[in-house]
Coordinates of C-alpha atoms and ligand atoms in Angstrom, one line a residue:
X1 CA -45.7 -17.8 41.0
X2 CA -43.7 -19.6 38.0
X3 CA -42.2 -22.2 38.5
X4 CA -40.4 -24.6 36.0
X5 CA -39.7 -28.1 37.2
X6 CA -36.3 -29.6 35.0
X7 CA -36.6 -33.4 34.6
X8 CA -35.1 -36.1 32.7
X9 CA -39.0 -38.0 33.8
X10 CA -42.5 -37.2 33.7
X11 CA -45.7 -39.5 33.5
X12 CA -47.2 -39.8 31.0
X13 CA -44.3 -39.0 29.2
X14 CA -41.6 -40.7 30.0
X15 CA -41.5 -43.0 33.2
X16 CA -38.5 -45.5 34.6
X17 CA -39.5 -45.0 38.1
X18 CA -40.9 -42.9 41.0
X19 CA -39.5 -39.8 39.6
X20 CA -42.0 -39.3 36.5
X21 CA -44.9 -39.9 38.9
X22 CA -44.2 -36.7 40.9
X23 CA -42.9 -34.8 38.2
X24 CA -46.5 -35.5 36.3
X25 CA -48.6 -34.7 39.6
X26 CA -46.9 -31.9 41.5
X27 CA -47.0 -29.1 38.7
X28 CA -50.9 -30.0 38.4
X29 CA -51.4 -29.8 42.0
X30 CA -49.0 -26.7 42.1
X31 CA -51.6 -25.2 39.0
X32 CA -54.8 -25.8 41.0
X33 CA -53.1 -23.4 44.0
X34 CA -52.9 -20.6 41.3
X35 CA -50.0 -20.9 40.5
X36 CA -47.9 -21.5 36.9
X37 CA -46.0 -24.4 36.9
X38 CA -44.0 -26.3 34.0
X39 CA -41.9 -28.8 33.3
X40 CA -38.8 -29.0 30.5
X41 CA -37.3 -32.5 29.5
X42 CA -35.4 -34.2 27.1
X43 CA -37.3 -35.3 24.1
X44 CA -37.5 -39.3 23.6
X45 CA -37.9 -41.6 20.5
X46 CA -40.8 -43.1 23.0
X47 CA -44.3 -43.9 22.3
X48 CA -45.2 -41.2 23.6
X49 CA -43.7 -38.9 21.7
X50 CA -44.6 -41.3 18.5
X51 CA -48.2 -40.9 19.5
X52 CA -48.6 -37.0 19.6
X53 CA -47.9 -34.0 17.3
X54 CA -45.3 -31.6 18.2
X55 CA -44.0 -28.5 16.7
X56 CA -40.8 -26.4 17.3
X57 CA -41.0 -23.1 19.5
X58 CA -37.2 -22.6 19.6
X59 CA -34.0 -23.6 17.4
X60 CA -30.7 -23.5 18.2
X61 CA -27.0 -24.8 19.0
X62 CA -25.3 -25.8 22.1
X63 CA -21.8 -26.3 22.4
X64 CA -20.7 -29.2 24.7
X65 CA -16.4 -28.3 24.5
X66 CA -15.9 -28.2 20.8
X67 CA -18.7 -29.9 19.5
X68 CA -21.8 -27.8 18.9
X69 CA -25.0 -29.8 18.4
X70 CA -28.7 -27.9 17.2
X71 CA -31.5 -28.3 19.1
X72 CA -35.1 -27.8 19.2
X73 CA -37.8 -26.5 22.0
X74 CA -40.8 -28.8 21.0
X75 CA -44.0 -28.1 22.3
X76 CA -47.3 -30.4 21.8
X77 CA -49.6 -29.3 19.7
X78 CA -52.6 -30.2 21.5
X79 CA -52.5 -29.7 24.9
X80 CA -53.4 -33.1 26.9
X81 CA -51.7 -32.3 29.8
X82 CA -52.6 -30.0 32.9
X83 CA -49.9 -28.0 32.5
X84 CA -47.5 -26.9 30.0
X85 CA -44.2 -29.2 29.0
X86 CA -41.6 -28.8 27.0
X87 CA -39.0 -30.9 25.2
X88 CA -35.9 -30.3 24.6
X89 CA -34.5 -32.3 21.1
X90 CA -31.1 -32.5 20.7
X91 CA -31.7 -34.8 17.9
X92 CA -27.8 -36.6 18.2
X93 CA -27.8 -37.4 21.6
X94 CA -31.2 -37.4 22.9
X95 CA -33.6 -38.8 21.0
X96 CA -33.4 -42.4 22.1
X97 CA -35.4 -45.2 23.2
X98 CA -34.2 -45.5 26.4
X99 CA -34.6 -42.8 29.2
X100 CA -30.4 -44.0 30.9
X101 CA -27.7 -45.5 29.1
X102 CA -23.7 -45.4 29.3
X103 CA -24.0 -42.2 27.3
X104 CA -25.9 -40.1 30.1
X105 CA -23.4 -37.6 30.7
X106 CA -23.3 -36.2 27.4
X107 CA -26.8 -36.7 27.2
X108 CA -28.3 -34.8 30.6
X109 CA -25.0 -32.2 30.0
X110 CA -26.6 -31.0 26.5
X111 CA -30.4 -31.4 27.8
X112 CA -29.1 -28.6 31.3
X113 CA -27.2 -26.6 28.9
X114 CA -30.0 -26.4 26.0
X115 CA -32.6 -25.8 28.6
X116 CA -30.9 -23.2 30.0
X117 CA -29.5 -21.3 26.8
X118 CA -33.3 -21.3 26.2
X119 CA -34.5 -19.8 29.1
X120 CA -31.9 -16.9 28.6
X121 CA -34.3 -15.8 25.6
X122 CA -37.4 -15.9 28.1
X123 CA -39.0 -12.4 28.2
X124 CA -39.7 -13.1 32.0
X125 CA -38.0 -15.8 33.8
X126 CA -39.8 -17.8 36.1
X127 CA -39.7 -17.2 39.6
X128 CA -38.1 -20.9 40.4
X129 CA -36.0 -23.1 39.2
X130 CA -37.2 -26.7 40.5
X131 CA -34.7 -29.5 39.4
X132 CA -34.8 -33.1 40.3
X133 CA -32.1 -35.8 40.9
X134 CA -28.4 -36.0 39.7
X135 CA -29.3 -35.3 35.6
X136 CA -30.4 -32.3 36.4
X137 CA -27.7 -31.4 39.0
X138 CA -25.5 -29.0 37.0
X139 CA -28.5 -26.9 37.0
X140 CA -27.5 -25.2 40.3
X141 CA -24.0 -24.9 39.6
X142 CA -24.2 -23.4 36.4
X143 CA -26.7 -21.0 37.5
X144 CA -24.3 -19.8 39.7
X145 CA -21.2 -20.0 38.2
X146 CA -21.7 -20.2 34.9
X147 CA -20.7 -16.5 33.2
X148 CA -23.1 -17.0 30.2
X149 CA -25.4 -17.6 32.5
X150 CA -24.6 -14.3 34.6
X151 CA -28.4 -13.3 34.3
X152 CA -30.0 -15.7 36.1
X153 CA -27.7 -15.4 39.4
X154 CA -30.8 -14.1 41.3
X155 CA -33.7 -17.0 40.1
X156 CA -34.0 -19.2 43.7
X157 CA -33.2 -23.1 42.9
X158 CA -33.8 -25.9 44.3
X159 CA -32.8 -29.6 44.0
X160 CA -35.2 -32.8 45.1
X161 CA -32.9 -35.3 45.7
X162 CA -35.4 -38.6 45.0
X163 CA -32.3 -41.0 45.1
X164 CA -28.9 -40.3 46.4
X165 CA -27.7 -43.3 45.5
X166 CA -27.4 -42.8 41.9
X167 CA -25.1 -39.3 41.2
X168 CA -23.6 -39.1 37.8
X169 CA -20.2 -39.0 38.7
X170 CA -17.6 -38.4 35.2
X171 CA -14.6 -37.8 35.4
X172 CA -12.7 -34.4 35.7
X173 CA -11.2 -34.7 32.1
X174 CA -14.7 -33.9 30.8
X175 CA -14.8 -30.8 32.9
X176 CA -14.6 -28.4 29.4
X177 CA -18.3 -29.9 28.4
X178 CA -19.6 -27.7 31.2
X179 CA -19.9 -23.8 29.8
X180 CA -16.8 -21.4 31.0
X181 CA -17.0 -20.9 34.7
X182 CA -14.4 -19.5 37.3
X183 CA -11.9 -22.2 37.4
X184 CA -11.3 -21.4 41.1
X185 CA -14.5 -22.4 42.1
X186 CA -13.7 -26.3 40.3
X187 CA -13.9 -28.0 43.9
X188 CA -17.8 -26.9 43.7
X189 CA -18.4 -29.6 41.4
X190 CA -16.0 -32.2 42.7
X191 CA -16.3 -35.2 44.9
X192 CA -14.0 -37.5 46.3
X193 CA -11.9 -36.7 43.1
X194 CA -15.0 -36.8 40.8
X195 CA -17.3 -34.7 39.3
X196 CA -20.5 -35.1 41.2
X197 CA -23.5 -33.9 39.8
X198 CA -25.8 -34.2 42.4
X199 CA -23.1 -33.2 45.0
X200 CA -22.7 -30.1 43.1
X201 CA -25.9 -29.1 43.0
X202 CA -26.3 -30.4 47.0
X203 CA -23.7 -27.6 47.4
X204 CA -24.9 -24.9 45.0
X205 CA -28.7 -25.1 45.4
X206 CA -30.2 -22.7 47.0
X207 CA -32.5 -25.4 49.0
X208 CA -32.2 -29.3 49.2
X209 CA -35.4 -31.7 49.5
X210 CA -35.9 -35.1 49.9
X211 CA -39.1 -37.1 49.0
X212 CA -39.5 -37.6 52.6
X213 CA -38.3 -36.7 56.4
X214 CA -37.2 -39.9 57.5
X215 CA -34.9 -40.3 54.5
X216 CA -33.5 -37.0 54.9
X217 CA -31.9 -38.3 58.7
X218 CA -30.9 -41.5 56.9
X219 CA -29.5 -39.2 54.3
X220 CA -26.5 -37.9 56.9
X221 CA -25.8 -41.5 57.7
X222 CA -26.4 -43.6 54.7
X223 CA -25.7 -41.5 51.4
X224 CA -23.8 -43.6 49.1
X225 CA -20.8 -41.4 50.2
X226 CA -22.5 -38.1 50.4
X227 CA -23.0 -38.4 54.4
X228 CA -21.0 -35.8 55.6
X229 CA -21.7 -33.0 52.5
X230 CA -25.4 -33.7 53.9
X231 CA -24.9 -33.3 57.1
X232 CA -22.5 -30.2 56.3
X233 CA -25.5 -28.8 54.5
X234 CA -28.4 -30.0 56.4
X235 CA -29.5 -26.0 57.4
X236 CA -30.6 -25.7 53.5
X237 CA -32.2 -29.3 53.5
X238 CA -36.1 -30.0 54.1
X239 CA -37.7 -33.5 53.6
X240 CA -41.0 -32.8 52.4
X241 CA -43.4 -36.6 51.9
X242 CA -44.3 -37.1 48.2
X243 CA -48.2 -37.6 47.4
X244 CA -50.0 -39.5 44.9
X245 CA -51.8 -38.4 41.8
X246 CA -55.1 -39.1 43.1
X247 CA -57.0 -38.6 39.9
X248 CA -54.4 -41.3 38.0
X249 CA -54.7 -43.3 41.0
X250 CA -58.4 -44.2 41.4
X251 CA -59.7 -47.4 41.7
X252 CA -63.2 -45.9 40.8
X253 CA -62.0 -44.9 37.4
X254 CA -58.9 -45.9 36.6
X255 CA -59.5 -47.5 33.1
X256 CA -56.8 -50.0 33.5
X257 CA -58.1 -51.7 36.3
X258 CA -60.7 -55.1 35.2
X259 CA -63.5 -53.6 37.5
X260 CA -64.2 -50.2 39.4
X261 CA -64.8 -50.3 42.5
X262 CA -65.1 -47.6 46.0
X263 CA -64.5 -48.3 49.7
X264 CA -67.7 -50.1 49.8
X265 CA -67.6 -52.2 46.7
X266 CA -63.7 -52.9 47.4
X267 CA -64.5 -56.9 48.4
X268 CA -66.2 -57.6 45.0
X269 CA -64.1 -55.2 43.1
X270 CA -60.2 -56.1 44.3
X271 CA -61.9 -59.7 44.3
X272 CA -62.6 -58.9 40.3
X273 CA -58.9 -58.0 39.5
X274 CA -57.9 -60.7 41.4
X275 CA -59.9 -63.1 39.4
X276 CA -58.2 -62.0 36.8
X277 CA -54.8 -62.0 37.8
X278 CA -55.0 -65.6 38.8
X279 CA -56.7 -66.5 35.5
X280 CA -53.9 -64.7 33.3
X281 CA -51.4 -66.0 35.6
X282 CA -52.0 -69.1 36.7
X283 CA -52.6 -68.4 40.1
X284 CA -54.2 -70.4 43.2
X285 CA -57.4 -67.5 43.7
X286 CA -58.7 -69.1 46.9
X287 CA -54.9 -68.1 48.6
X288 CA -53.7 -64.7 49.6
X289 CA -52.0 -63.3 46.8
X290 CA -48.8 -61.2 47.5
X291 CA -47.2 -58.9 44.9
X292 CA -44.1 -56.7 44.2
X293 CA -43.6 -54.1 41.6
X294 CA -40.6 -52.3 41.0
X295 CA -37.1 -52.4 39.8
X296 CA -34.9 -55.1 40.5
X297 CA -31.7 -53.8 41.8
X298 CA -30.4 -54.3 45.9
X299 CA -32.1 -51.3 46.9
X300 CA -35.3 -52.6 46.5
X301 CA -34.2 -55.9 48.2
X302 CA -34.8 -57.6 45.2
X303 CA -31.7 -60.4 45.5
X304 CA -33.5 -61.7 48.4
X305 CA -36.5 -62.5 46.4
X306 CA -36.0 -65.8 45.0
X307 CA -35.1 -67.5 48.4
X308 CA -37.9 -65.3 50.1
X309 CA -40.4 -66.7 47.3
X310 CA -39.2 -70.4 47.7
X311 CA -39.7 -70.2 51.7
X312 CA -43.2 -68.9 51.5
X313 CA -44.5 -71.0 48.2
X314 CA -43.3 -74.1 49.9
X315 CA -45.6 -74.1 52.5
X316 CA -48.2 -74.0 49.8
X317 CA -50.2 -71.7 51.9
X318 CA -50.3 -68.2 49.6
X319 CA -49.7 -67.2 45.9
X320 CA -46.7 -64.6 44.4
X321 CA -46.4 -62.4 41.5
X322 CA -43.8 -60.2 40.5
X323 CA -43.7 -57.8 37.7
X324 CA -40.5 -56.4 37.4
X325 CA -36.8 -55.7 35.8
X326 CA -33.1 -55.1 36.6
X327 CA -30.2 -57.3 37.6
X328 CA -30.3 -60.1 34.9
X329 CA -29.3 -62.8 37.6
X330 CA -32.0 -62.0 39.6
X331 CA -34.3 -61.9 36.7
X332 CA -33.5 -65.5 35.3
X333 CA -33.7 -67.1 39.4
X334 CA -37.1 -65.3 39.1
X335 CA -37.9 -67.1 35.8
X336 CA -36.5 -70.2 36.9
X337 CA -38.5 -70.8 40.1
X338 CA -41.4 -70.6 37.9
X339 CA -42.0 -74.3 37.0
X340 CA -40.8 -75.3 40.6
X341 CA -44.2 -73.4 41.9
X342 CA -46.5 -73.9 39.0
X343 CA -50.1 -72.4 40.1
X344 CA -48.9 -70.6 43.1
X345 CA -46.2 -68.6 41.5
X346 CA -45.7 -66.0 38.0
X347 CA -43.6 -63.3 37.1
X348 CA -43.7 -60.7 34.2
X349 CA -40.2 -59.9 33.9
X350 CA -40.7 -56.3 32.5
X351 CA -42.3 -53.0 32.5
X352 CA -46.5 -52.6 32.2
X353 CA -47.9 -49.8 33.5
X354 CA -51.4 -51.7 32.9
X355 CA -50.4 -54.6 34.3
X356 CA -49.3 -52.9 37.5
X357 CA -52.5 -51.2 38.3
X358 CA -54.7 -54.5 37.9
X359 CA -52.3 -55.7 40.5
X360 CA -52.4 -52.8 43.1
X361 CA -56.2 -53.4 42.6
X362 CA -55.9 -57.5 42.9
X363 CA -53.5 -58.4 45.0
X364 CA -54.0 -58.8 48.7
X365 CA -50.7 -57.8 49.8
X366 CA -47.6 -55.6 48.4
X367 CA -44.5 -56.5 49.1
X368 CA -41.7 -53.7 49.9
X369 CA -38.5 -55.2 51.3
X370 CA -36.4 -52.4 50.7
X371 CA -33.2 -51.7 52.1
X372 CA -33.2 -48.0 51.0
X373 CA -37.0 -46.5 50.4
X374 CA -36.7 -42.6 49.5
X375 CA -39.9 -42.0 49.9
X376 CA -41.6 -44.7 48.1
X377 CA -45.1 -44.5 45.8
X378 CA -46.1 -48.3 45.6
X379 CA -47.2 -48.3 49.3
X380 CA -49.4 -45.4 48.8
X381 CA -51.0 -46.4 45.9
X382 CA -52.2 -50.1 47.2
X383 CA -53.3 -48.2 50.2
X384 CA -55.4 -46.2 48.1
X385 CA -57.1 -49.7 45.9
X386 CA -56.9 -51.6 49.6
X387 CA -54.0 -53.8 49.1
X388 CA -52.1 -53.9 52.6
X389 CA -48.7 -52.8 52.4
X390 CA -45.7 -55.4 53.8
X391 CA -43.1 -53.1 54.0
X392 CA -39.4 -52.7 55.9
X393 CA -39.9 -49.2 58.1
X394 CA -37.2 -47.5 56.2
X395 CA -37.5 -44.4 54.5
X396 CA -40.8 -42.7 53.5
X397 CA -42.2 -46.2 54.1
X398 CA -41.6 -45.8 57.7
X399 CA -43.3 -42.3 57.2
X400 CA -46.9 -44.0 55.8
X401 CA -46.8 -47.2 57.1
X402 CA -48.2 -48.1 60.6
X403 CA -47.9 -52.2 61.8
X404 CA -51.2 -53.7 62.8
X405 CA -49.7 -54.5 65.9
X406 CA -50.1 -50.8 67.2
X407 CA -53.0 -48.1 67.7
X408 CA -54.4 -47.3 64.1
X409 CA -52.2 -49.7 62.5
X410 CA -53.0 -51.8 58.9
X411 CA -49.8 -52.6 57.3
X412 CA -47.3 -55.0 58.3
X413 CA -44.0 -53.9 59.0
X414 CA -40.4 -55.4 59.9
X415 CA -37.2 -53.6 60.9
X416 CA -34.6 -55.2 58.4
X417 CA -34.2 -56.4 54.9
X418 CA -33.4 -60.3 55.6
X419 CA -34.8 -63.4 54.3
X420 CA -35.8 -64.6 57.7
X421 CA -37.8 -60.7 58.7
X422 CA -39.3 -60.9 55.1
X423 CA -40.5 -64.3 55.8
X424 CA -42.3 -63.6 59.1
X425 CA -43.8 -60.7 57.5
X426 CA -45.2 -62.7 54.8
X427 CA -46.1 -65.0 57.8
X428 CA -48.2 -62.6 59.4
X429 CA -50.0 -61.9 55.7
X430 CA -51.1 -65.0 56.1
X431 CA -52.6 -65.3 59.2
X432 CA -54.3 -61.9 59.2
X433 CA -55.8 -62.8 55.4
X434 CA -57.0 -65.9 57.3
X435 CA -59.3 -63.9 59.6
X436 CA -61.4 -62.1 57.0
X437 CA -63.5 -59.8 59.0
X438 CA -60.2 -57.5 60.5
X439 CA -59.1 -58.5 56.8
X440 CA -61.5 -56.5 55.0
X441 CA -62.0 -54.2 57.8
X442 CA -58.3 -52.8 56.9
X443 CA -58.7 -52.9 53.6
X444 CA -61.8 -50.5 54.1
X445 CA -60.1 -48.0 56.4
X446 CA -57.1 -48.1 54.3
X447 CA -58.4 -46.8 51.2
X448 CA -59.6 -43.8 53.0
X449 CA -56.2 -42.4 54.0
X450 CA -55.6 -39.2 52.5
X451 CA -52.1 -38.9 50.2
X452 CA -52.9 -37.1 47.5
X453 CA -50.6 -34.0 46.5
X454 CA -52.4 -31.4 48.6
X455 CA -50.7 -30.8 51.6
X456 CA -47.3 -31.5 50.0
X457 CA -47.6 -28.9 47.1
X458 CA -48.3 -26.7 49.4
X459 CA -45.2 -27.2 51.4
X460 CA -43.1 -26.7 48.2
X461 CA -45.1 -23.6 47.7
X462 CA -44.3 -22.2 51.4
X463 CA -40.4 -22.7 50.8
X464 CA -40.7 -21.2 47.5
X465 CA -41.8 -18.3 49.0
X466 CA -39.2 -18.5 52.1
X467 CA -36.9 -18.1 48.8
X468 CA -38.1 -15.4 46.6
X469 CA -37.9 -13.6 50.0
X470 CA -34.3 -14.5 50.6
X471 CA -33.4 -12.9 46.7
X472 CA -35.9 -9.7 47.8
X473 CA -33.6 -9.2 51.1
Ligands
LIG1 N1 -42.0 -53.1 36.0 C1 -42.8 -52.2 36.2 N2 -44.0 -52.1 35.5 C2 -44.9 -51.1 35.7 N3 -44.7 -50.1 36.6 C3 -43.6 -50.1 37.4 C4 -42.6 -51.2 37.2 N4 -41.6 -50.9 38.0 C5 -41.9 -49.8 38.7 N5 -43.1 -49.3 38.3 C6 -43.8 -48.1 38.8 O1 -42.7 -47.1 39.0 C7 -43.0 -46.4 40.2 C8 -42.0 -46.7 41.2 O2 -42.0 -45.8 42.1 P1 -41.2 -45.9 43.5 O3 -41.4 -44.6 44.2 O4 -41.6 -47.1 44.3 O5 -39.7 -46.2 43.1 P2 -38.4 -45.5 42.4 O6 -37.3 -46.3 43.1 O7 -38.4 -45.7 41.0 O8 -38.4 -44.0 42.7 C9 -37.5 -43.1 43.4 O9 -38.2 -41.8 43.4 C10 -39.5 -41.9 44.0 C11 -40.2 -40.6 43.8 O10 -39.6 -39.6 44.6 C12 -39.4 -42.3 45.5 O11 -40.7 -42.5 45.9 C13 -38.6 -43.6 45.6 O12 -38.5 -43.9 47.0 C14 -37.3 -43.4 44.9 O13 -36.5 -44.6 45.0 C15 -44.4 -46.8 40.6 O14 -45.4 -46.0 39.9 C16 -44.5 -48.3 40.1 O15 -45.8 -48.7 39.9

């Protein structure tokens, strides 16, 4: 089967968040079952792209309304991927050095309609159409309505919604950027008075996933205002749990880690990283050492941080690092409690992915407070280098995560996102890190849970077949 993923992300090309990680795993995964799969994004000023030699498959024009732009399909000309990407450069509006800006309706607009005026010149098109999150959300409708696109009515879609909460509303007076479609059928793109990309493809997709099954049922409640077109369409929707790269995600061989280590080795190897976390950082070695990485924004609990941090570092009892961006308020609090809690506290306000595997391989505990968890990849990676996960059971995080407290448990979970819960949890961190034998003996039986890609690939493979027998019918 062929099958070509559309995304604005993909590691190691281009990564913000969550999304690049699967986009960069699942087509490999998807490969190693026999099948073909690709991936088509936008091409980035970005390192990577500064860094590798490309050359042009494709040239042509676009028209967004009146304005035509030329584009390019770049492909690399080495191959040091496991599987085949390509780029789309619209040289005007998408070669950047950022991934989101203000401009990202023009932007994603011109990357769906280049993509797709491409794929019409495609000997064979590929059997499905895989698209992921809001910037690629037009995808479905214009597949569908579309009438340049009239040839590809019968290629089975699907969206994977990995955030609802970001949807890339514009407004309708922008409508003419989309290509000529049946003006009757408008309200297909509309929401609450908006133009909705992901709502849009929600509706017009021929099947909806989410990064896991939990958030799917929050999805019909909680949706950022998309709770009853979910619940409207729910027949069509599947959660399905991400995995984890475990080749990129190794603790025996990942290159960025300070020392390799294996289920057996893990006391002297995490103990290595930390070492060197507290050195670089100024950290107390002999306490527990929590950790968060991710974005800053309310989803992730973040505002909560700096009081959560001043609670825990002031009974002087563990250490915190954070590495991390977003909200700029929440950024400089973080930067300012820094010489309050000299020793026992540091931040790296900013993105490293280096940085961020020596600390899923150092720190003792990870630290996910968040008030909306899609699926969530941080848990499952410190599970992997024996870092016990603190997490709120929300999301896919209540999907992977099992509190100590109960049969088989080894993370530590609470039921809301409040100062006072995230403090107890951080509590119980502490006591647990202070009896070292069931300590290490969950760090040991963590690392052998079992979330790589392999089930889950297959379970996009199985509804990809459920859909090229729908078209056959
Ligand atoms: N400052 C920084 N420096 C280095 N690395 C950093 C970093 N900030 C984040 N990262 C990395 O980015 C990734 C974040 O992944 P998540 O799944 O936790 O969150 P995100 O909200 O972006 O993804 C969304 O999509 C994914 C994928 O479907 C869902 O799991 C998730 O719930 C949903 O919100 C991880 O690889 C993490 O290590």
């Amino acid at each position: 089967m062929t099958i070509l993923h559309v995304s604005a992300e993909c590691y190691p090309v281009a990564k913000v968040g969550g999304l690049a990680d699967v986009v960069g795993a699942l087509p490999k995964y998807q490969n190693s079952n026999g099948n073909r799969a690709q991936v088509i994004m936008p091409f980035y000023d970005n390192k990577f792209t500064q860094n590798n030699t490309f050359h042009s498959v494709y040239d042509g024009e676009l028209n967004l309304g009146d304005t035509s732009y030329n584009f390019q399909i770049m492909v690399l000309q080495e191959k040091p991927l496991d599987f085949d990407v390509f780029f789309v450069n619209v040289p005007d509006l998408l070669f950047k050095d950022y991934v989101y800006s203000f401009d990202d309706t023009e932007r994603f607009l011109a990357f769906q309609i280049a993509s797709l005026d491409w794929l019409l010149t495609w000997d064979a098109y590929p059997d499905i159409i895989h698209c992921h999150d809001h910037h690629t959300g037009l995808v479905p409708f214009m597949l569908q309505e579309s009438y340049k696109y009239e040839a590809f009515r019968d290629i089975p879609n699907l969206l994977t919604i990995h955030n609802a909460q970001y949807q890339g509303w514009f407004s309708h007076d922008k409508v003419g950027l989309i290509p000529p479609f049946n003006f009757d059928h408008v309200g297909l793109l509309d929401w609450g008075g908006q133009i909705n990309p992901l709502a849009a493809a929600i509706k017009c997709a021929w099947r909806v996933t989410t990064v896991s099954p939990s958030y799917m049922e929050e999805l019909k409640h909680a949706a950022n205002g998309l709770e009853s077109l979910l619940s409207a369409e729910s027949e069509k929707c599947v959660g399905i749990l991400n995995g984890i790269d475990t080749n990129v995600w190794n603790p025996n061989t990942d290159n960025y880690i300070i020392k390799n280590y294996t289920q057996k080795s893990v006391t002297q190897g995490a103990n290595a990283n930390k070492k060197h976390l507290c050195e670089t950082f100024n950290l107390d070695y002999k306490k527990p050492l929590f950790a968060f990485i991710g974005r800053l924004v309310g989803e992730k609990g973040s505002d909560l941080f700096p009081e959560v941090f001043k609670n825990a570092l002031e009974t002087n009892s563990c250490s915190m690092l954070l590495l991390g961006s977003g909200n700029p308020e929440v950024e400089a609090q973080l930067e300012a409690l820094k010489s309050e809690f000299k020793g026992i506290y540091n931040a790296f306000i900013g993105y490293d992915e280096k940085l961020s595997h020596i600390i899923y391989a150092g720190a003792d505990f990870l630290l996910m407070p968040s008030r909306v968890e899609p699926c969530g990849l941080n848990q499952m990676y410190a599970l992997r280098y024996g870092t016990i996960p603190i997490v709120r059971s929300i999301g896919g995080l209540k999907d992977t995560v099992i509190d100590i407290s109960e049969e088989n448990g080894f993370g530590i979970c609470h039921e809301n996102t409040t100062v006072t819960e995230i403090n107890e949890a951080i509590n119980r961190g502490i006591t647990l890190f202070k009896d070292q034998p069931t300590y290490k003996g969950i760090r040991k039986k963590i690392m052998d849970i079992d979330h790589s890609w392999d089930a889950s690939a297959v379970e996009y493979i199985n509804l990809y077949n459920t859909l090229k027998l729908t078209r056959n019918d």
